[in-house]
Short mmCIF file of C-alpha atoms in Angstrom, two decimals:
data_model
loop_
_atom_site.label_atom_id
_atom_site.label_comp_id
_atom_site.label_asym_id
_atom_site.label_seq_id
_atom_site.Cartn_x
_atom_site.Cartn_y
_atom_site.Cartn_z
CA UNK A 1 15.89 11.16 9.62
CA UNK A 2 14.96 8.26 7.40
CA UNK A 3 11.33 7.76 6.44
CA UNK A 4 9.34 5.10 8.25
CA UNK A 5 7.81 2.75 5.69
CA UNK A 6 4.11 1.99 5.85
CA UNK A 7 2.44 -0.52 3.53
CA UNK A 8 -0.88 1.17 2.76
CA UNK A 9 -1.98 -1.60 0.40
CA UNK A 10 -1.61 -4.26 3.11
CA UNK A 11 -3.33 -2.01 5.66
CA UNK A 12 -6.29 -1.40 3.34
CA UNK A 13 -6.51 -5.10 2.44
CA UNK A 14 -6.61 -6.03 6.11
CA UNK A 15 -9.42 -3.57 6.76
CA UNK A 16 -11.33 -4.72 3.67
CA UNK A 17 -11.06 -8.34 4.83
CA UNK A 18 -12.45 -7.26 8.21
CA UNK A 19 -15.55 -5.79 6.53
CA UNK A 20 -14.65 -2.15 5.99
CA UNK A 21 -15.74 -0.45 2.79
CA UNK A 22 -13.05 0.74 0.35
CA UNK A 23 -13.55 4.43 1.22
CA UNK A 24 -13.40 3.76 4.96
CA UNK A 25 -10.29 1.63 4.63
CA UNK A 26 -8.55 4.23 2.45
CA UNK A 27 -9.46 7.05 4.85
CA UNK A 28 -8.16 5.12 7.86
CA UNK A 29 -5.00 4.22 5.97
CA UNK A 30 -4.33 7.86 5.11
CA UNK A 31 -5.04 9.01 8.66
CA UNK A 32 -2.77 6.35 10.12
CA UNK A 33 0.05 7.13 7.68
CA UNK A 34 -0.18 10.85 8.49
CA UNK A 35 -0.13 10.13 12.24
CA UNK A 36 2.95 7.91 11.92
CA UNK A 37 4.79 10.53 9.86
CA UNK A 38 4.06 13.23 12.45
CA UNK A 39 5.33 11.15 15.37
CA UNK A 40 8.97 11.74 14.49
CA UNK A 41 10.03 8.17 15.21
CA UNK A 42 13.68 7.23 15.01
CA UNK A 43 14.57 4.46 12.58
CA UNK A 44 17.23 1.81 13.15
CA UNK A 45 19.50 3.82 10.85
CA UNK A 46 19.01 6.92 13.00
CA UNK A 47 19.87 4.98 16.14
CA UNK A 48 22.96 3.46 14.51
CA UNK A 49 24.11 6.95 13.49
CA UNK A 50 23.74 8.22 17.06
CA UNK A 51 25.62 5.20 18.39
CA UNK A 52 28.47 5.84 15.96
CA UNK A 53 28.64 9.51 16.94
CA UNK A 54 28.64 8.59 20.64
CA UNK A 55 31.44 6.07 20.08
CA UNK A 56 33.51 8.75 18.33
CA UNK A 57 32.91 11.22 21.18
CA UNK A 58 33.94 8.55 23.70
CA UNK A 59 37.30 8.09 21.96
CA UNK A 60 37.82 11.83 21.70
CA UNK A 61 37.14 12.25 25.42
CA UNK A 62 39.48 9.37 26.27
CA UNK A 63 42.24 11.01 24.22
CA UNK A 64 41.60 14.38 25.86
CA UNK A 65 41.63 12.92 29.38
CA UNK A 66 44.81 11.00 28.56
CA UNK A 67 46.46 14.24 27.45
CA UNK A 68 45.33 15.99 30.63
CA UNK A 69 46.80 13.18 32.73
CA UNK A 70 50.15 13.39 30.95
CA UNK A 71 50.26 17.17 31.42
CA UNK A 72 49.33 16.76 35.09
CA UNK A 73 52.18 14.32 35.66
CA UNK A 74 54.62 16.67 33.91
CA UNK A 75 53.38 19.63 35.96
CA UNK A 76 53.67 17.70 39.25
CA UNK A 77 57.15 16.48 38.32
CA UNK A 78 58.20 20.05 37.52
CA UNK A 79 56.81 21.32 40.84
CA UNK A 80 58.62 18.59 42.77
CA UNK A 81 61.95 19.61 41.20
CA UNK A 82 61.47 23.26 42.19
#
C-alpha cells in the first residue's frame, strides 16, 4: 500500500496561526500523522490496482464460461446423436 502524504509543516503553521504554541502544534501534528498512518487507508493507486485486478478476473471468468458453454453444446450434440 502506498503511503498517505501528510504535510506536517502546513498543519503546524495552521495551528500556530490559530494561537497554538510551537510545542503544542508539533505534538498535535505528530499525533495526527501517527493516527492517519495506523488507519490503513487505501490510496487512489491502491484502488486503481484493485480495479485492474478485478477487470482481469472478469475477462478470465468470461473466457472460462465461454469454454464451458462450448463444451456443453458439444456434449449435448454428442448425446443427441447417440
